[in-house]
mmCIF file of C-alpha atoms in Angstrom:
data_model
loop_
_atom_site.group_PDB
_atom_site.id
_atom_site.type_symbol
_atom_site.label_atom_id
_atom_site.label_comp_id
_atom_site.label_asym_id
_atom_site.label_seq_id
_atom_site.Cartn_x
_atom_site.Cartn_y
_atom_site.Cartn_z
ATOM 1 C CA MET J 1 -15.488 -9.287 28.836
ATOM 2 C CA GLY J 2 -13.755 -5.846 30.668
ATOM 3 C CA ARG J 3 -10.634 -6.254 28.528
ATOM 4 C CA LEU J 4 -12.836 -6.508 25.338
ATOM 5 C CA LEU J 5 -14.599 -3.657 26.034
ATOM 6 C CA ILE J 6 -11.105 -1.439 26.976
ATOM 7 C CA ILE J 7 -9.768 -3.079 23.388
ATOM 8 C CA SER J 8 -12.897 -1.954 21.857
ATOM 9 C CA LEU J 9 -13.031 1.666 23.405
ATOM 10 C CA SER J 10 -9.302 2.104 22.675
ATOM 11 C CA PHE J 11 -9.835 1.239 18.881
ATOM 12 C CA ILE J 12 -12.779 3.645 18.772
ATOM 13 C CA ALA J 13 -11.317 6.464 20.125
ATOM 14 C CA MET J 14 -7.918 5.954 18.513
ATOM 15 C CA THR J 15 -10.096 6.096 15.023
ATOM 16 C CA VAL J 16 -12.511 8.778 15.824
ATOM 17 C CA PHE J 17 -9.715 11.229 16.751
ATOM 18 C CA SER J 18 -7.595 10.204 13.732
ATOM 19 C CA ILE J 19 -10.778 10.980 11.231
ATOM 20 C CA MET J 20 -11.777 14.531 13.185
ATOM 21 C CA ALA J 21 -7.822 15.781 13.053
ATOM 22 C CA ASN J 22 -8.197 15.584 9.074
ATOM 23 C CA LEU J 23 -12.089 15.904 8.738
ATOM 24 C CA MET J 24 -11.919 19.079 11.208
ATOM 25 C CA PRO J 25 -8.281 19.978 11.167
ATOM 26 C CA LEU J 26 -6.829 19.973 14.262
ATOM 27 C CA ASN J 27 -5.135 23.759 15.049
ATOM 28 C CA GLY J 28 -6.415 24.446 11.259
ATOM 29 C CA TYR J 29 -3.878 21.852 9.332
ATOM 30 C CA THR J 30 -4.504 18.169 8.307
ATOM 31 C CA THR J 31 -1.570 15.630 8.854
ATOM 32 C CA SER J 32 -0.551 15.668 5.696
ATOM 33 C CA GLU J 33 -0.628 19.188 5.017
ATOM 34 C CA ILE J 34 1.913 19.834 8.099
ATOM 35 C CA SER J 35 4.249 16.691 6.738
ATOM 36 C CA ASN J 36 4.274 18.865 2.831
ATOM 37 C CA ARG J 37 6.026 22.010 4.610
ATOM 38 C CA TYR J 38 9.179 20.440 3.761
ATOM 39 C CA THR J 39 10.705 18.077 1.117
ATOM 40 C CA VAL J 40 11.481 15.073 2.955
ATOM 41 C CA LEU J 41 12.730 12.245 0.976
ATOM 42 C CA PHE J 42 11.674 9.593 2.961
ATOM 43 C CA SER J 43 8.022 10.252 2.326
ATOM 44 C CA PRO J 44 6.203 8.531 -0.210
ATOM 45 C CA ALA J 45 3.476 10.130 -2.954
ATOM 46 C CA GLY J 46 0.432 10.693 -1.318
ATOM 47 C CA TYR J 47 -1.664 7.797 -2.480
ATOM 48 C CA VAL J 48 0.146 5.677 -0.142
ATOM 49 C CA SER J 49 -1.510 6.851 2.789
ATOM 50 C CA VAL J 50 -4.273 5.148 1.524
ATOM 51 C CA ILE J 51 -3.381 2.410 3.272
ATOM 52 C CA LYS J 52 -4.053 3.840 6.531
ATOM 53 C CA ILE J 53 -7.917 3.522 5.844
ATOM 54 C CA PHE J 54 -7.097 -0.451 4.768
ATOM 55 C CA ILE J 55 -5.130 -0.941 8.322
ATOM 56 C CA TYR J 56 -7.781 0.665 10.255
ATOM 57 C CA ILE J 57 -10.623 -1.586 8.468
ATOM 58 C CA ILE J 58 -8.586 -4.687 9.298
ATOM 59 C CA LEU J 59 -7.893 -3.434 12.992
ATOM 60 C CA GLY J 60 -11.863 -3.081 13.129
ATOM 61 C CA LEU J 61 -11.920 -6.554 12.096
ATOM 62 C CA TRP J 62 -9.600 -7.927 14.477
ATOM 63 C CA VAL J 63 -11.530 -6.222 17.393
ATOM 64 C CA TYR J 64 -14.676 -7.779 15.929
ATOM 65 C CA LEU J 65 -13.021 -11.089 15.713
ATOM 66 C CA GLN J 66 -12.106 -11.135 19.560
ATOM 67 C CA TRP J 67 -15.670 -10.558 20.550
ATOM 68 C CA LYS J 68 -17.225 -13.288 18.119
ATOM 69 C CA LYS J 69 -14.354 -15.957 18.974
ATOM 70 C CA ARG J 70 -14.293 -14.597 22.875
ATOM 71 C CA GLN J 71 -10.578 -15.240 22.465
ATOM 72 C CA ASN J 72 -8.456 -14.973 25.760
ATOM 73 C CA ILE J 73 -7.155 -11.569 25.558
ATOM 74 C CA THR J 74 -4.487 -11.433 28.158
ATOM 75 C CA GLY J 75 -4.136 -8.511 30.324
ATOM 76 C CA VAL J 76 -0.887 -7.580 28.783
ATOM 77 C CA GLN J 77 -2.073 -7.837 25.397
ATOM 78 C CA THR J 78 -4.995 -5.363 26.612
ATOM 79 C CA ALA J 79 -2.814 -3.013 28.266
ATOM 80 C CA LEU J 80 -0.286 -2.976 25.064
ATOM 81 C CA PHE J 81 -3.109 -2.394 22.714
ATOM 82 C CA SER J 82 -4.479 0.148 25.002
ATOM 83 C CA PHE J 83 -1.205 2.467 25.339
ATOM 84 C CA SER J 84 -0.451 2.163 21.347
ATOM 85 C CA ALA J 85 -3.924 3.781 21.058
ATOM 86 C CA LEU J 86 -3.632 6.410 23.557
ATOM 87 C CA PHE J 87 0.185 7.303 22.362
ATOM 88 C CA ASN J 88 -1.394 7.234 18.634
ATOM 89 C CA ILE J 89 -3.919 10.097 20.083
ATOM 90 C CA LEU J 90 -1.141 12.116 21.810
ATOM 91 C CA TRP J 91 1.214 11.873 18.656
ATOM 92 C CA LEU J 92 -1.719 13.526 16.480
ATOM 93 C CA TYR J 93 -2.308 15.924 18.741
ATOM 94 C CA LEU J 94 1.775 17.076 19.419
ATOM 95 C CA TRP J 95 2.061 16.695 15.811
ATOM 96 C CA HIS J 96 -0.811 18.853 14.916
ATOM 97 C CA TYR J 97 0.314 21.651 17.353
ATOM 98 C CA GLU J 98 3.670 21.326 16.022
ATOM 99 C CA TYR J 99 5.645 19.952 18.776
ATOM 100 C CA PHE J 100 7.532 18.195 16.711
ATOM 101 C CA THR J 101 10.315 16.650 19.280
ATOM 102 C CA TRP J 102 7.617 15.468 21.733
ATOM 103 C CA SER J 103 5.786 14.123 18.728
ATOM 104 C CA ILE J 104 9.005 11.901 18.321
ATOM 105 C CA ILE J 105 8.586 10.821 21.798
ATOM 106 C CA ALA J 106 4.783 9.844 21.420
ATOM 107 C CA ILE J 107 5.035 7.879 18.510
ATOM 108 C CA LEU J 108 8.419 5.925 19.412
ATOM 109 C CA LEU J 109 6.172 5.168 22.528
ATOM 110 C CA MET J 110 3.548 4.080 19.986
ATOM 111 C CA VAL J 111 5.947 1.670 18.004
ATOM 112 C CA LEU J 112 7.228 0.232 21.429
ATOM 113 C CA SER J 113 3.948 -0.488 22.446
ATOM 114 C CA LEU J 114 3.102 -2.340 19.122
ATOM 115 C CA ILE J 115 6.392 -4.137 19.257
ATOM 116 C CA GLY J 116 5.676 -5.435 22.800
ATOM 117 C CA LEU J 117 1.797 -6.666 21.388
ATOM 118 C CA TYR J 118 3.260 -8.032 18.168
ATOM 119 C CA PHE J 119 5.825 -10.688 20.389
ATOM 120 C CA THR J 120 2.932 -11.757 22.326
ATOM 121 C CA TYR J 121 1.681 -13.985 19.594
ATOM 122 C CA PRO J 122 3.368 -16.991 18.763
ATOM 123 C CA ASN J 123 4.296 -17.317 15.082
ATOM 124 C CA TRP J 124 1.403 -19.941 14.517
ATOM 125 C CA GLN J 125 -1.323 -17.596 15.257
ATOM 126 C CA ASN J 126 -0.513 -15.080 11.755
ATOM 127 C CA THR J 127 -4.158 -15.238 11.687
ATOM 128 C CA TRP J 128 -6.450 -12.288 10.977
ATOM 129 C CA SER J 129 -7.889 -12.663 14.752
ATOM 130 C CA GLY J 130 -4.196 -12.687 15.867
ATOM 131 C CA ARG J 131 -1.224 -11.086 14.937
ATOM 132 C CA ILE J 132 -1.599 -9.760 11.136
ATOM 133 C CA PRO J 133 -3.873 -6.839 11.776
ATOM 134 C CA ILE J 134 -1.040 -6.053 14.280
ATOM 135 C CA SER J 135 1.775 -6.426 12.052
ATOM 136 C CA LEU J 136 0.375 -4.172 9.718
ATOM 137 C CA PHE J 137 -0.149 -1.477 11.920
ATOM 138 C CA LEU J 138 3.194 -1.916 13.288
ATOM 139 C CA ALA J 139 4.531 -2.044 9.908
ATOM 140 C CA TRP J 140 2.918 1.096 8.926
ATOM 141 C CA GLU J 141 3.527 3.249 12.375
ATOM 142 C CA SER J 142 7.148 2.178 12.232
ATOM 143 C CA ILE J 143 7.326 3.773 8.700
ATOM 144 C CA ILE J 144 5.406 6.974 9.965
ATOM 145 C CA ALA J 145 8.237 6.902 12.515
ATOM 146 C CA PHE J 146 11.112 7.190 10.221
ATOM 147 C CA MET J 147 9.278 9.821 8.476
ATOM 148 C CA ASN J 148 8.809 11.863 11.535
ATOM 149 C CA ILE J 149 12.319 11.651 12.231
ATOM 150 C CA ALA J 150 13.073 12.903 9.023
ATOM 151 C CA PHE J 151 10.971 15.691 8.984
ATOM 152 C CA LEU J 152 12.333 16.890 12.724
ATOM 153 C CA PHE J 153 16.015 16.729 11.143
ATOM 154 C CA THR J 154 14.788 18.501 8.318
ATOM 155 C CA HIS J 155 12.657 21.299 10.287
ATOM 156 C CA ASN J 156 15.735 21.900 12.486
ATOM 157 C CA HIS J 157 18.369 21.972 9.763
ATOM 158 C CA TRP J 158 19.931 18.978 11.590
ATOM 159 C CA ASN J 159 22.604 17.496 9.456
ATOM 160 C CA PHE J 160 24.169 14.168 11.721
ATOM 161 C CA LEU J 161 27.472 13.211 10.980
ATOM 162 C CA SER J 162 27.532 16.001 8.028
ATOM 163 C CA LEU J 163 25.753 13.222 5.229
ATOM 164 C CA SER J 164 23.465 14.216 2.637
ATOM 165 C CA ASP J 165 19.961 13.703 2.770
ATOM 166 C CA PRO J 166 19.815 11.131 -0.070
ATOM 167 C CA LEU J 167 22.139 8.996 1.936
ATOM 168 C CA TRP J 168 20.442 9.216 5.252
ATOM 169 C CA THR J 169 17.168 8.178 3.165
ATOM 170 C CA VAL J 170 19.158 5.364 1.994
ATOM 171 C CA ILE J 171 20.159 4.251 5.556
ATOM 172 C CA ALA J 172 16.837 4.498 6.650
ATOM 173 C CA LEU J 173 15.777 2.350 4.062
ATOM 174 C CA THR J 174 17.894 -0.192 4.193
ATOM 175 C CA VAL J 175 17.202 -0.555 8.393
ATOM 176 C CA GLY J 176 13.682 -0.625 7.082
ATOM 177 C CA THR J 177 14.362 -3.244 5.052
ATOM 178 C CA ALA J 178 16.775 -5.050 7.110
ATOM 179 C CA ALA J 179 13.958 -5.312 9.866
ATOM 180 C CA ALA J 180 11.021 -6.639 7.727
ATOM 181 C CA LEU J 181 13.428 -9.476 6.429
ATOM 182 C CA HIS J 182 14.497 -10.595 10.196
ATOM 183 C CA LEU J 183 10.458 -10.386 10.776
ATOM 184 C CA ARG J 184 10.279 -12.306 7.630
ATOM 185 C CA TYR J 185 12.756 -15.088 8.273
ATOM 186 C CA HIS J 186 12.537 -15.403 12.220
ATOM 187 C CA HIS J 187 8.617 -14.877 12.644
ATOM 188 C CA ASP J 188 7.604 -16.388 9.427
ATOM 189 C CA ASP J 189 5.998 -12.645 8.925
ATOM 190 C CA TYR J 190 4.972 -12.168 5.105
ATOM 191 C CA VAL J 191 2.461 -9.100 6.039
ATOM 192 C CA PHE J 192 5.087 -6.789 7.742
ATOM 193 C CA PRO J 193 7.344 -6.368 4.458
ATOM 194 C CA LEU J 194 4.576 -5.964 2.120
ATOM 195 C CA VAL J 195 3.762 -2.396 3.777
ATOM 196 C CA TYR J 196 6.974 -1.566 3.132
ATOM 197 C CA ILE J 197 6.987 -2.752 -0.209
ATOM 198 C CA TRP J 198 3.973 -0.457 -0.940
ATOM 199 C CA THR J 199 5.572 2.619 1.037
ATOM 200 C CA PHE J 200 8.687 1.996 -0.794
ATOM 201 C CA ILE J 201 7.699 2.208 -4.210
ATOM 202 C CA GLY J 202 5.379 5.375 -3.477
ATOM 203 C CA ILE J 203 9.022 6.791 -2.352
ATOM 204 C CA ALA J 204 10.549 5.885 -5.795
ATOM 205 C CA PHE J 205 7.546 7.348 -7.197
ATOM 206 C CA LYS J 206 7.592 10.824 -5.493
ATOM 207 C CA ASN J 207 11.175 11.278 -5.883
ATOM 208 C CA GLY J 208 11.299 9.769 -9.340
ATOM 209 C CA PHE J 209 14.543 11.228 -11.342
ATOM 210 C CA ASP J 210 15.034 14.316 -9.283
ATOM 211 C CA GLU J 211 16.482 12.086 -6.387
ATOM 212 C CA LEU J 212 17.711 8.935 -8.416
ATOM 213 C CA LEU J 213 20.026 7.496 -5.293
ATOM 214 C CA VAL J 214 16.792 7.448 -3.067
ATOM 215 C CA SER J 215 14.246 6.247 -6.019
ATOM 216 C CA THR J 216 16.639 3.394 -7.140
ATOM 217 C CA ALA J 217 17.286 2.141 -3.696
ATOM 218 C CA ALA J 218 13.757 2.147 -2.849
ATOM 219 C CA LEU J 219 13.002 -0.029 -5.957
ATOM 220 C CA PHE J 220 15.872 -2.146 -5.302
ATOM 221 C CA LEU J 221 15.074 -2.812 -1.663
ATOM 222 C CA SER J 222 11.538 -3.175 -2.561
ATOM 223 C CA GLY J 223 12.925 -6.014 -5.177
ATOM 224 C CA VAL J 224 15.126 -7.740 -2.162
ATOM 225 C CA LEU J 225 11.683 -7.370 -0.122
ATOM 226 C CA LEU J 226 9.597 -9.463 -2.618
ATOM 227 C CA VAL J 227 12.267 -11.898 -3.151
ATOM 228 C CA GLY J 228 12.084 -12.316 0.833
ATOM 229 C CA ILE J 229 8.903 -12.617 0.894
ATOM 230 C CA LEU J 230 8.789 -15.415 -1.884
ATOM 231 C CA LEU J 231 11.756 -17.473 -1.081
ATOM 232 C CA ILE J 232 13.210 -16.989 2.448
ATOM 233 C CA LYS J 233 12.068 -20.620 4.078
ATOM 234 C CA LYS J 234 9.772 -20.611 6.622
ATOM 235 C CA THR J 235 10.833 -21.238 10.330
ATOM 236 C CA LYS J 236 8.848 -24.104 12.217
ATOM 237 C CA PRO J 237 5.898 -22.422 14.068
ATOM 238 C CA SER J 238 6.646 -22.246 17.588
ATOM 239 C CA GLU J 239 4.636 -23.025 20.649
#
């Protein structure tokens, strides 16, 4: 009961803070208004962020199902979910007050917490009360981490290895695709790649013909992920 209460309070705090940060803009800006200050090629069209509402609803369903089924949530799972919520709140605060370098640390810690939570579930628990909501949340937050890193480089005018922004964006898209395909193949996860497909199409839509290399790569890798979902042979469930 105590663990369920901690998870519930963590989810409520994270959700309320995220809503209030936009409805009553923290430091006078919404999250997207800060993101839009610079042209970040990895950033998708605005409509893509609608998925965040869906993910929060699914996370709410996940919390509800824990109470309904009285599942045996472990102490590790409770701690990792609570840490992810705490780091999410911290990231929003740092982002809105423009501590961008520190915000990267916060969001990476959040992603690491979610990765840890993700791997506490065996493959056969790929259900709505098990791993699916965590997979959706991890996929989206990992994309946000990519976007924040790209924003930080643009904000500070960094040009690591003297590669162009379009090339770095294609590299980031490729790394994300590789991670999604890894989870699809080794962990029988078809949900994680769906979030990346949704985002990559949004990236192609936003960049259009202005950044043809990025748009083409995003659409091609979306196709690769779709083929991976449909054709990659499922592994046997782990016990």
